[in-house]
CSV table of C-alpha atoms (C1' of nucleotides) in Angstrom, one decimal:
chain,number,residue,atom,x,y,z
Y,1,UNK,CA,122.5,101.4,145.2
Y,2,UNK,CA,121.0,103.5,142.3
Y,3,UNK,CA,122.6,107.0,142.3
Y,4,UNK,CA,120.0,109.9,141.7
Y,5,UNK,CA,120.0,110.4,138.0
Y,6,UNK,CA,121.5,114.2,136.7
Y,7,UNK,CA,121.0,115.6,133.4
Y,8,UNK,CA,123.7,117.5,132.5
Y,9,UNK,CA,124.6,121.1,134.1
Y,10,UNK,CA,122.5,119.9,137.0
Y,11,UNK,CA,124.4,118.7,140.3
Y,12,UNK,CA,122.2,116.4,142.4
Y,13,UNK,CA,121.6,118.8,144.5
Y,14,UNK,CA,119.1,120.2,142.3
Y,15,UNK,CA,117.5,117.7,142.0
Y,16,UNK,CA,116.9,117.3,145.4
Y,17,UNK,CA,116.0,120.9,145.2
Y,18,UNK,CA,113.2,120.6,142.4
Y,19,UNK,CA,112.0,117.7,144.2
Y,20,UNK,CA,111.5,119.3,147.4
Y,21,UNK,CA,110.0,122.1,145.5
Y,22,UNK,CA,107.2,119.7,144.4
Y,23,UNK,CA,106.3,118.3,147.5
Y,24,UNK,CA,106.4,121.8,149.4
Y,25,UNK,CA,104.1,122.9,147.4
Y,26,UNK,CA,101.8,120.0,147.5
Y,27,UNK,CA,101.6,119.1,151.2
Y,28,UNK,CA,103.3,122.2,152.8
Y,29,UNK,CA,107.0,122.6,154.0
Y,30,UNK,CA,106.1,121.5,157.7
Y,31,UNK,CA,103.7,118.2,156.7
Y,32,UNK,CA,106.7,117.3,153.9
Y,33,UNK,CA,109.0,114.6,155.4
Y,34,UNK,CA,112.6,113.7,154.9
Y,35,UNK,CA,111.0,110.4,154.1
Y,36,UNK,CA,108.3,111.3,151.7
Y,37,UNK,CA,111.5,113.6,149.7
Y,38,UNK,CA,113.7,110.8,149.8
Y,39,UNK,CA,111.3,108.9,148.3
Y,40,UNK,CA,110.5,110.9,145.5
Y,41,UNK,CA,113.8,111.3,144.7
Y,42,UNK,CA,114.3,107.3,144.7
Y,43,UNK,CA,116.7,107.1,147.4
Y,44,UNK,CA,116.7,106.7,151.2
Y,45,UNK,CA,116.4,109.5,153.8
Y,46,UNK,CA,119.5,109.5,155.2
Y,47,UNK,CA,121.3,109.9,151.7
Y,48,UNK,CA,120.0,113.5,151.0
Y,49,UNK,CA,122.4,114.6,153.5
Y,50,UNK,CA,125.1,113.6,151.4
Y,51,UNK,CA,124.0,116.5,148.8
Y,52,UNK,CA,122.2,119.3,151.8
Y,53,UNK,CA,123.1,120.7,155.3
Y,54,UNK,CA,119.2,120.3,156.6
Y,55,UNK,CA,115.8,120.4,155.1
Y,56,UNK,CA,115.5,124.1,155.7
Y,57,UNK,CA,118.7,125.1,153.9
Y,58,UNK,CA,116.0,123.7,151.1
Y,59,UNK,CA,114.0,126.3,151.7
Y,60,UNK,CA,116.6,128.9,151.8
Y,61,UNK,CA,117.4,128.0,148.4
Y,62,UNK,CA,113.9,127.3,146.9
Y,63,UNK,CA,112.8,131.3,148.8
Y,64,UNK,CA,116.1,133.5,147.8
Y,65,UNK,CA,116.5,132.1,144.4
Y,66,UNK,CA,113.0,133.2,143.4
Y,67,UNK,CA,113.4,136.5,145.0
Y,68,UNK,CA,116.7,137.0,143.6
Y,69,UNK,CA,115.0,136.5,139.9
Y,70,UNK,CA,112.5,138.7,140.7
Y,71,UNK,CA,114.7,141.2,141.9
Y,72,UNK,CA,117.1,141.5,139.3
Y,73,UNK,CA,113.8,142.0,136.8
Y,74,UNK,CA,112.8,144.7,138.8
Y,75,UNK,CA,116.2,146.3,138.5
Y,76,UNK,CA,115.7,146.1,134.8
Y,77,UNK,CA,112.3,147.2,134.3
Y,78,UNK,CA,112.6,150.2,137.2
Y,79,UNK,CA,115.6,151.6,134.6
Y,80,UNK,CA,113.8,151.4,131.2
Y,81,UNK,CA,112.3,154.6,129.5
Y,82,UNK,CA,108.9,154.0,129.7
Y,83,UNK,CA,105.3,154.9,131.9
Y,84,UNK,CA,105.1,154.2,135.4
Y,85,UNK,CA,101.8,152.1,133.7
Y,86,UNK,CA,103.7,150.1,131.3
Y,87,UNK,CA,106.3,149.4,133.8
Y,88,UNK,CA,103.8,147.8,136.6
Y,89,UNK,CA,102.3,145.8,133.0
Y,90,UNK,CA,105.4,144.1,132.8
Y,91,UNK,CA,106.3,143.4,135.9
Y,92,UNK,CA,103.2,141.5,135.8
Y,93,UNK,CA,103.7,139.7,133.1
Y,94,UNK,CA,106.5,138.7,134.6
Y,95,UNK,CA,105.0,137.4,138.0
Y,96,UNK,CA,102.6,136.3,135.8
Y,97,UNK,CA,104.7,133.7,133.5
Y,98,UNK,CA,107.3,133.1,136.5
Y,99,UNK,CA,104.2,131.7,137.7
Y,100,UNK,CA,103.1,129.9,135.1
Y,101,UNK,CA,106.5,128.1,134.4
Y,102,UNK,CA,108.2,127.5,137.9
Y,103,UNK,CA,104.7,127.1,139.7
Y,104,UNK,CA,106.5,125.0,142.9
Y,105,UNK,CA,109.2,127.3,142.9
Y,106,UNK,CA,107.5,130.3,143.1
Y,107,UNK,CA,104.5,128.9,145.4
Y,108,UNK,CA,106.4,127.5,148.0
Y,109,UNK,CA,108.6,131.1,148.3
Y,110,UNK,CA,105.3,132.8,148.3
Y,111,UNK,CA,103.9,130.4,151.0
Y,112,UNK,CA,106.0,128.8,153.0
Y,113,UNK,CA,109.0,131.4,153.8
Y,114,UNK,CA,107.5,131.7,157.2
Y,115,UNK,CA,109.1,128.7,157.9
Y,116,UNK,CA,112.2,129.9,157.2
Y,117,UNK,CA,114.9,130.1,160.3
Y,118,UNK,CA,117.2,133.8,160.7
Y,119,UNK,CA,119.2,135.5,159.6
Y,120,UNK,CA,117.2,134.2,156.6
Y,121,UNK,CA,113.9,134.8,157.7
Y,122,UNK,CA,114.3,138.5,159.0
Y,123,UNK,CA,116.5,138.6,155.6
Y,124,UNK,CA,113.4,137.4,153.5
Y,125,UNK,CA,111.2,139.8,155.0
Y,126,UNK,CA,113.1,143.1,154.2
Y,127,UNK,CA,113.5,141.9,150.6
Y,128,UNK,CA,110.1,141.4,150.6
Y,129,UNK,CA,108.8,145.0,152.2
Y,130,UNK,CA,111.8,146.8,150.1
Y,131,UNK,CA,110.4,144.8,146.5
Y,132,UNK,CA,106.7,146.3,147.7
Y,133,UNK,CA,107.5,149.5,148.3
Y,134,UNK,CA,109.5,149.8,145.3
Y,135,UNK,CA,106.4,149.0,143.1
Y,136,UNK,CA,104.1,151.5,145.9
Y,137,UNK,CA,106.5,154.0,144.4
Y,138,UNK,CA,105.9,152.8,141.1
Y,139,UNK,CA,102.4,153.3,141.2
Y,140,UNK,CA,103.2,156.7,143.2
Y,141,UNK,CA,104.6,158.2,139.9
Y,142,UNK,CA,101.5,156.8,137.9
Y,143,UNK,CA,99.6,158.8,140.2
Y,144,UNK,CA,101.0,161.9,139.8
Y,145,UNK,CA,101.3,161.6,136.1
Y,146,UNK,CA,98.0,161.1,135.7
Y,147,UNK,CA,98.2,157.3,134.5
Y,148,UNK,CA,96.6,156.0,137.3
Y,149,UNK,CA,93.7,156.4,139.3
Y,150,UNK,CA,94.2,157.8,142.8
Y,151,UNK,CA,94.3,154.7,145.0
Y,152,UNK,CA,96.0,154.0,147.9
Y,153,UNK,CA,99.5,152.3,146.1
Y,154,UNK,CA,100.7,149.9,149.0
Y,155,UNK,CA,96.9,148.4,148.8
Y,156,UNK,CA,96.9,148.2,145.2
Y,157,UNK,CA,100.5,146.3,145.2
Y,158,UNK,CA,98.7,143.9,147.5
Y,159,UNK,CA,96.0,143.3,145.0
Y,160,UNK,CA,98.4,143.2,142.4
Y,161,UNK,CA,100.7,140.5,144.1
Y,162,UNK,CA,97.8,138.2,145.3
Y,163,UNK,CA,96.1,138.3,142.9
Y,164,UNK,CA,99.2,136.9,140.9
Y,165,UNK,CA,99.3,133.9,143.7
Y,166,UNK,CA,95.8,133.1,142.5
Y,167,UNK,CA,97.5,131.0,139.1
Y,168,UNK,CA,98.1,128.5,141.5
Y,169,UNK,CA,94.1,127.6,141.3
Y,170,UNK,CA,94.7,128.0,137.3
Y,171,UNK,CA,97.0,125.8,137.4
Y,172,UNK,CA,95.2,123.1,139.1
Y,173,UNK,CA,92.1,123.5,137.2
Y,174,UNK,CA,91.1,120.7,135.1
Y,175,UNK,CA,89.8,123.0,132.1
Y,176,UNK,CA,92.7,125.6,131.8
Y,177,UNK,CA,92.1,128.1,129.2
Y,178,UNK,CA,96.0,128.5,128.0
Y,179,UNK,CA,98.8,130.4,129.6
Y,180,UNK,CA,98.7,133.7,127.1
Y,181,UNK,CA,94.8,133.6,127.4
Y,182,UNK,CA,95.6,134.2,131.0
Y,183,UNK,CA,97.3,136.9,131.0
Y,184,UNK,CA,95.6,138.6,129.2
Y,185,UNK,CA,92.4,138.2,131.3
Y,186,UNK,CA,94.9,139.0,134.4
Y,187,UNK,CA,96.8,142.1,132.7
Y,188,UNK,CA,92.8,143.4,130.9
Y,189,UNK,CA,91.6,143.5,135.0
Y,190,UNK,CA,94.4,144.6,136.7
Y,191,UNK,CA,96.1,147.2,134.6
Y,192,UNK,CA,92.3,147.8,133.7
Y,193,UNK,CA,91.3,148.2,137.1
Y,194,UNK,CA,94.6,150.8,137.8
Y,195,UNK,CA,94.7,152.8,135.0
Y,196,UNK,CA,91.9,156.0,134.9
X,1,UNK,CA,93.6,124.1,188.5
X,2,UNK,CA,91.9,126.9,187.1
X,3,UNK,CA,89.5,126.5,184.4
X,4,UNK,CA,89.0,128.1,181.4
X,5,UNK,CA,87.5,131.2,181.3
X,6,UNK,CA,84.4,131.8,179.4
X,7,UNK,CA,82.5,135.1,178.6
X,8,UNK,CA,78.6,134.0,178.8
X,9,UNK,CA,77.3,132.2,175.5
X,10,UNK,CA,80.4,130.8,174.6
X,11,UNK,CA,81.1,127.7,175.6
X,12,UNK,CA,85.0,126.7,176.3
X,13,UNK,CA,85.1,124.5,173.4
X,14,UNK,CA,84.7,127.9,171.8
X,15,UNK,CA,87.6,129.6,173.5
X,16,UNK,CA,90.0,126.9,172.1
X,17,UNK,CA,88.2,127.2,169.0
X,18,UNK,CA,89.4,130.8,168.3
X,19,UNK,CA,93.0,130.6,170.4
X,20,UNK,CA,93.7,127.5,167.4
X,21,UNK,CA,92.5,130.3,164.9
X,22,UNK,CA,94.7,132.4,165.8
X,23,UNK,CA,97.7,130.1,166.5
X,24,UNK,CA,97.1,128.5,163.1
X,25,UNK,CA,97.2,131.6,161.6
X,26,UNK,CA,100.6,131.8,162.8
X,27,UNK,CA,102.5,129.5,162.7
X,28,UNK,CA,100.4,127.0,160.0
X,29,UNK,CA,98.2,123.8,161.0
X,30,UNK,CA,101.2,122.0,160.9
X,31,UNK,CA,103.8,123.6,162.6
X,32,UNK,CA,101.5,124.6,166.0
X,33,UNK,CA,101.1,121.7,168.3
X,34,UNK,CA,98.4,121.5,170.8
X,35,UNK,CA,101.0,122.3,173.8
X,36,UNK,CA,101.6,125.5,171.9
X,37,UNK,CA,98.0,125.7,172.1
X,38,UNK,CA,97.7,124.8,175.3
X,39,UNK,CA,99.5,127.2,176.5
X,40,UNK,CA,98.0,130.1,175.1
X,41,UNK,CA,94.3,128.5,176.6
X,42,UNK,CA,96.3,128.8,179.7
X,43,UNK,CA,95.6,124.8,180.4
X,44,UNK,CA,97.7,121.6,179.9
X,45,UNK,CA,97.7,120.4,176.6
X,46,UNK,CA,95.8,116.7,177.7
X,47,UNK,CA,93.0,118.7,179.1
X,48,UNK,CA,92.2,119.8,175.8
X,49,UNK,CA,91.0,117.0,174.9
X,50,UNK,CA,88.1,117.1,177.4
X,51,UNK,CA,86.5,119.9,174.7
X,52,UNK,CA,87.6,118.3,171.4
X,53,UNK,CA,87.8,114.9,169.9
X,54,UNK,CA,91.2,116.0,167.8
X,55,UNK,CA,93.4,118.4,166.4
X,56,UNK,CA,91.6,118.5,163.0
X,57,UNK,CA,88.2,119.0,164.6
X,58,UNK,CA,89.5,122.3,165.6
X,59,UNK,CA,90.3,122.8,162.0
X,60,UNK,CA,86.7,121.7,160.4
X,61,UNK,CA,85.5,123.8,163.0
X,62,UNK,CA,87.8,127.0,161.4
X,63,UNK,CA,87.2,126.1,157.7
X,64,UNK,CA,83.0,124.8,157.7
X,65,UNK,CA,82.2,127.8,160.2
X,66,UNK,CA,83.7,130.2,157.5
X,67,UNK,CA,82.4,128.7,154.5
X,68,UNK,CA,79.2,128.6,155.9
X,69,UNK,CA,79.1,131.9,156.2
X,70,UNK,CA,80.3,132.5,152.9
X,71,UNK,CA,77.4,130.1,151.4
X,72,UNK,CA,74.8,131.8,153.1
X,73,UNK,CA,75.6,135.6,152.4
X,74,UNK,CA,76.0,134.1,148.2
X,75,UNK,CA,72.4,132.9,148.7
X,76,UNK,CA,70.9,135.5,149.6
X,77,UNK,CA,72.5,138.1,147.3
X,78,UNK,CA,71.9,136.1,144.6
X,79,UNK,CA,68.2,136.3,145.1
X,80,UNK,CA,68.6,139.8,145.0
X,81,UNK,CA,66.8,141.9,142.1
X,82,UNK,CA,70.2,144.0,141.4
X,83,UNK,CA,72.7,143.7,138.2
X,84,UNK,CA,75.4,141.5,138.0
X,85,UNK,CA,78.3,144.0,138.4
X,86,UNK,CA,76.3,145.2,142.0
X,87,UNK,CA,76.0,141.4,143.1
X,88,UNK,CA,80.0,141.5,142.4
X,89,UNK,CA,80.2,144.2,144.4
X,90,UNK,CA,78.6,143.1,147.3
X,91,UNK,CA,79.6,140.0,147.6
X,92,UNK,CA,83.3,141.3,147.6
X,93,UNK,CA,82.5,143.8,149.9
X,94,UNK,CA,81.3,141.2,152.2
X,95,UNK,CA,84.6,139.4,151.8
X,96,UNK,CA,86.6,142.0,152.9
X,97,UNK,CA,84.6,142.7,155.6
X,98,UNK,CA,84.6,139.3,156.7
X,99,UNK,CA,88.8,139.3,155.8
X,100,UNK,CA,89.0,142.3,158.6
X,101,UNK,CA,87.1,141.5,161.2
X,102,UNK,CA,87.5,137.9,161.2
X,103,UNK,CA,90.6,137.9,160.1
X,104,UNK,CA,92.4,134.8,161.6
X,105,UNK,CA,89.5,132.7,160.8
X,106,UNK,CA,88.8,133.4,157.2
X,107,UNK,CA,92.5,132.8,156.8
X,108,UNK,CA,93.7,129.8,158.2
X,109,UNK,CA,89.8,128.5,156.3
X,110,UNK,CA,91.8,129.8,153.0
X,111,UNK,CA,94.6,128.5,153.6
X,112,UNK,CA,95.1,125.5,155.7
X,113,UNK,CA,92.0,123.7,154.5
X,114,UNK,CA,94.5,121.2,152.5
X,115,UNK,CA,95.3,119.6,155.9
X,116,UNK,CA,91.6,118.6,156.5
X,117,UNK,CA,91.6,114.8,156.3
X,118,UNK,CA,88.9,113.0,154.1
X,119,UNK,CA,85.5,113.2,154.3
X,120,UNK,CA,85.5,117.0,155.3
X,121,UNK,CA,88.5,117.4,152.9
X,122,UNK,CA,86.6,116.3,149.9
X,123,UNK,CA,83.7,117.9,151.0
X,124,UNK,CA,85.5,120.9,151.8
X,125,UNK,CA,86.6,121.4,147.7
X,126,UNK,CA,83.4,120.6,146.8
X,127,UNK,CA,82.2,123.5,148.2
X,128,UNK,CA,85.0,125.6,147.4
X,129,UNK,CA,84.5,124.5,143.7
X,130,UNK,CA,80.8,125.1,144.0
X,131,UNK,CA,81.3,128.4,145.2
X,132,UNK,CA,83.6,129.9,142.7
X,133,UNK,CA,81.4,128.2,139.7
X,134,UNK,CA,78.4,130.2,141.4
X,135,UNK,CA,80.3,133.5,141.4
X,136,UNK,CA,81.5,133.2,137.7
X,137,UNK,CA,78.0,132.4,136.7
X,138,UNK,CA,77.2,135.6,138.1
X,139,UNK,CA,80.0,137.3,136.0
X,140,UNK,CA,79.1,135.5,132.9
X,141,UNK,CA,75.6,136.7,133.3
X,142,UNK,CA,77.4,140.4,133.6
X,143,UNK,CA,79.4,139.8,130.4
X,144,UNK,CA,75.7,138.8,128.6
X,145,UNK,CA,74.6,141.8,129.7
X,146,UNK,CA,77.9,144.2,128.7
X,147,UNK,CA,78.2,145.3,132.3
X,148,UNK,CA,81.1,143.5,132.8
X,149,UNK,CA,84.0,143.3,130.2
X,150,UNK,CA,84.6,140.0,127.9
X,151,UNK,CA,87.0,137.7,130.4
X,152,UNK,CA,87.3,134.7,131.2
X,153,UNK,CA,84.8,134.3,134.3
X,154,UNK,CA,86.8,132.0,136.6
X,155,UNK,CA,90.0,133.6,136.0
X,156,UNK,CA,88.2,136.7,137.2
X,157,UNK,CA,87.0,134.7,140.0
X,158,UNK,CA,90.1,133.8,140.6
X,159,UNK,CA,92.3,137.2,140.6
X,160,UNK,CA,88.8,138.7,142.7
X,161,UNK,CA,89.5,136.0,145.5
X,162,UNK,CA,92.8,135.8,145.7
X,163,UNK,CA,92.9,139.6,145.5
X,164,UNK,CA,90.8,139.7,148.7
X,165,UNK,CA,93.4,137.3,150.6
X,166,UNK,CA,95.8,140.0,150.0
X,167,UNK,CA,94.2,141.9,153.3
X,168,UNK,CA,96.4,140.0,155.3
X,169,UNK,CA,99.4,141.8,154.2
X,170,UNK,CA,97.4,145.1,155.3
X,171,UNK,CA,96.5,143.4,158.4
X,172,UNK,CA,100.0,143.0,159.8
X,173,UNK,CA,101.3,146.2,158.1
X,174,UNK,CA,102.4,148.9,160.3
X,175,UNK,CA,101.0,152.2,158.6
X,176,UNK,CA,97.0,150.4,158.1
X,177,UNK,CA,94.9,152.8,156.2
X,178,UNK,CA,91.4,152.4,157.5
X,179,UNK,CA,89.5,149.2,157.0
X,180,UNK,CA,86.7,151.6,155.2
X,181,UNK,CA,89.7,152.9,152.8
X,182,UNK,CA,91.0,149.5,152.3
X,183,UNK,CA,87.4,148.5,151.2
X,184,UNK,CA,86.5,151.5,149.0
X,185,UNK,CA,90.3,151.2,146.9
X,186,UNK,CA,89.8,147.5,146.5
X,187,UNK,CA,86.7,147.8,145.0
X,188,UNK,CA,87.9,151.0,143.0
X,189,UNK,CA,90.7,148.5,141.3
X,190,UNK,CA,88.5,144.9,141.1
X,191,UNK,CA,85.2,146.7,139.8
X,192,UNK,CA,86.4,149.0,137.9
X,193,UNK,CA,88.2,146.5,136.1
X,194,UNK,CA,85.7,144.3,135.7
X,195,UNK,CA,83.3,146.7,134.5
X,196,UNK,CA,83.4,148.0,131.1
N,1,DA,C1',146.0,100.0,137.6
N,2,DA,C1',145.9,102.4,141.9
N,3,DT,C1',143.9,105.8,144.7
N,4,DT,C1',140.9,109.0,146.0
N,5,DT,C1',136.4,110.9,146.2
N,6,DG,C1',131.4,110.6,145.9
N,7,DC,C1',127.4,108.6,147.4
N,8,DA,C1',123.8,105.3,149.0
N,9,DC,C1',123.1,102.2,152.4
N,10,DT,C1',121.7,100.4,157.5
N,11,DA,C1',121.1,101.5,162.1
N,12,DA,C1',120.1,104.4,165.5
N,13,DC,C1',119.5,108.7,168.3
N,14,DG,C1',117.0,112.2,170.6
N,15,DT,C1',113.2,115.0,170.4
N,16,DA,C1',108.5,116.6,169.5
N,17,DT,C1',104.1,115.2,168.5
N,18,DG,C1',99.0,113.8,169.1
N,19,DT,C1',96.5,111.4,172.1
N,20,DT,C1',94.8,108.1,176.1
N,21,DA,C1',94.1,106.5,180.8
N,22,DG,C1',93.2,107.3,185.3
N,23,DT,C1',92.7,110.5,189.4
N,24,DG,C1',90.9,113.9,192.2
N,25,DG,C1',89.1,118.3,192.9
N,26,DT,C1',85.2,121.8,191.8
N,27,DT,C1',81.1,123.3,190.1
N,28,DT,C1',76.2,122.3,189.2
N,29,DA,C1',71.9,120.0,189.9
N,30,DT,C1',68.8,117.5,192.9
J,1,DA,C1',73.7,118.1,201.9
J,2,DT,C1',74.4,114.7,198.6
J,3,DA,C1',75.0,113.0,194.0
J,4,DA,C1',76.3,113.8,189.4
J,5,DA,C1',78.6,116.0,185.9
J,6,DC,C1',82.5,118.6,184.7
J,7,DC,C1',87.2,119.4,183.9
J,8,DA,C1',92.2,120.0,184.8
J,9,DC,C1',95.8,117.5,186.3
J,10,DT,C1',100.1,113.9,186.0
J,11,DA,C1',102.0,110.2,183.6
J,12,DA,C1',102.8,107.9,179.8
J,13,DC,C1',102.3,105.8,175.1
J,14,DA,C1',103.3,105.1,170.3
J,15,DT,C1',104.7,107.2,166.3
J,16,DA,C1',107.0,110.3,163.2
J,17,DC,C1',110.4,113.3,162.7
J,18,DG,C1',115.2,115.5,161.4
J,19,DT,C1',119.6,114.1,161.6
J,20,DT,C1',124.3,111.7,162.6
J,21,DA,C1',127.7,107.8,162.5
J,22,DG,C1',129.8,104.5,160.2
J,23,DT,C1',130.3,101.1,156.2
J,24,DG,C1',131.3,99.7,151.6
J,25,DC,C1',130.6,99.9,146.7
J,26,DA,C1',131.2,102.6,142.4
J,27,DA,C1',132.8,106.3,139.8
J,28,DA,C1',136.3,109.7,138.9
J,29,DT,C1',141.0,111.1,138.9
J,30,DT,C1',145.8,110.2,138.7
DNA sequence: AATTTGCACTAACGTATGTTAGTGGTTTAT
DNA sequence: ATAAACCACTAACATACGTTAGTGCAAATT
């Protein structure tokens, strides 16, 4: 009757969380079981309902907690005093080591939501459109001031934010160059690509 | 008892073929059964069975018919007499091509090919790995030549394919530019930022 | 030390799933 | 017209799943 081991300032709930996490992202949430979670958490199935509500409530908290971060950096970036080019340079940078350090997290909310039940789901989705079409307008400005080509800005979010997703092959690579020699490649082609 | 209805040359094997492209598409491999299929053949689900051996025949089917495709259109641009950065070019043109017109396809092949069970699975990443060597060989060559800018090939492989997947955001967006649009600013941003 | 709370356990439930067996009608080929 | 092949059906199966109920030990609180 081994309890689930906590460091400290983490309930063990979050573990669970983290947990799930990895196995979401390695199998899918749909193929992940109860079973194969509870397992890889060192405990057995029924027990993980001492800590969650359901397995989606998982989800929930594994899709809205990496919105919410991304977000509240948007927020911040949208205010500061600088080029509509710069600004859509750090918010890739941002994805770009979000990615890089909370891989499963991030993954899964990119991937999975759609398995998400509403409210959350329809919730998800409107954060979603409204985070995109705050970076269109982004890119909008960039146009007009003459910082970036003339492109189509919803298709070039969609390139942006994909092409983001694509780390996940980085990070499954055997030979990885390192994480700053990535971005760098990623920021050279994509801000590259934008600007005129 | 009504059969399946098939237009002439395809056989109904074929018909459930493309209804599980699209239900796949959906919902995910996992999470759409074969009486959700079923349904949308218009057919019980156990009659299935009297066109396919399994569920994950339908998806080898999916995922070897579009990399196939893929395979073939690589060889024969590479054999091509043009520059690197035009081989690029094509070759991504033919993916987005391929991305809107056979949409459902080319995406569930992208992205539910991790529920293939061995030997296709393996097989399956072979190829995958194959092809993305293959295209960065082509970039490197581009780089030797200073028609492409100094990266690091597969992580421009990498951001160009992942880039491309992006289409299915367009695809299900309300407002579409045209598909010619879509094609011509995605290869304004990825090209251009290839090339120096 | 006593009491309450936390938590992991076993057992089991209802449901959904992929798939098989067997039957009989319908289309195709002879 | 007769035989053969095709194909959709009903019924059912075994399995895997998410989840609940109830029990008792261990940790935390008083």
């Amino acid at each position: 009757m081994a309890r689930i081991k906590t460091e400290k300032n983490t309930s063990r709930k979050d573990v669970i969380v983290s947990k799930a996490a990895i196995l979401f992202r390695e199998k899918g949430f749909k193929a992940a079981s109860m079973r194969d979670l509870a397992e890889s958490v060192g405990v057995e199935a029924a027990s993980l309902y001492n800590h969650i509500k359901s397995k989606t409530e998982l989800l929930h908290e594994l899709c809205f907690s990496v919105a919410n971060r991304f977000l509240q950096k948007l927020d911040e970036i949208e205010s500061e005093p600088i080029s509509a080019i710069q600004k859509i340079e750090k918010i890739l940078r941002f994805h770009i080591v979000e990615m890089v350090n909370n891989y499963e997290e991030v993954y899964v909310s990119d991937r999975e939501w759609k398995h998400l039940n509403d409210p959350y789901l329809s919730n998800f989705q409107n954060q979603r459109r409204i985070y995109r079409k705050r970076l269109a307008a982004i890119i909008e400005t960039g146009i007009k001031n003459k910082e970036i080509k003339a492109i189509d800005a919803p298709t070039a979010v969609l390139i942006l934010l994909h092409a983001i997703s694509g780390i996940e092959s980085w990070h499954r690579s055997k030979q990885k160059i390192t994480a700053a020699a990535l971005e760098e490649n990623m920021v050279t082609i994509l801000v590259g690509g934008l600007t005129i």
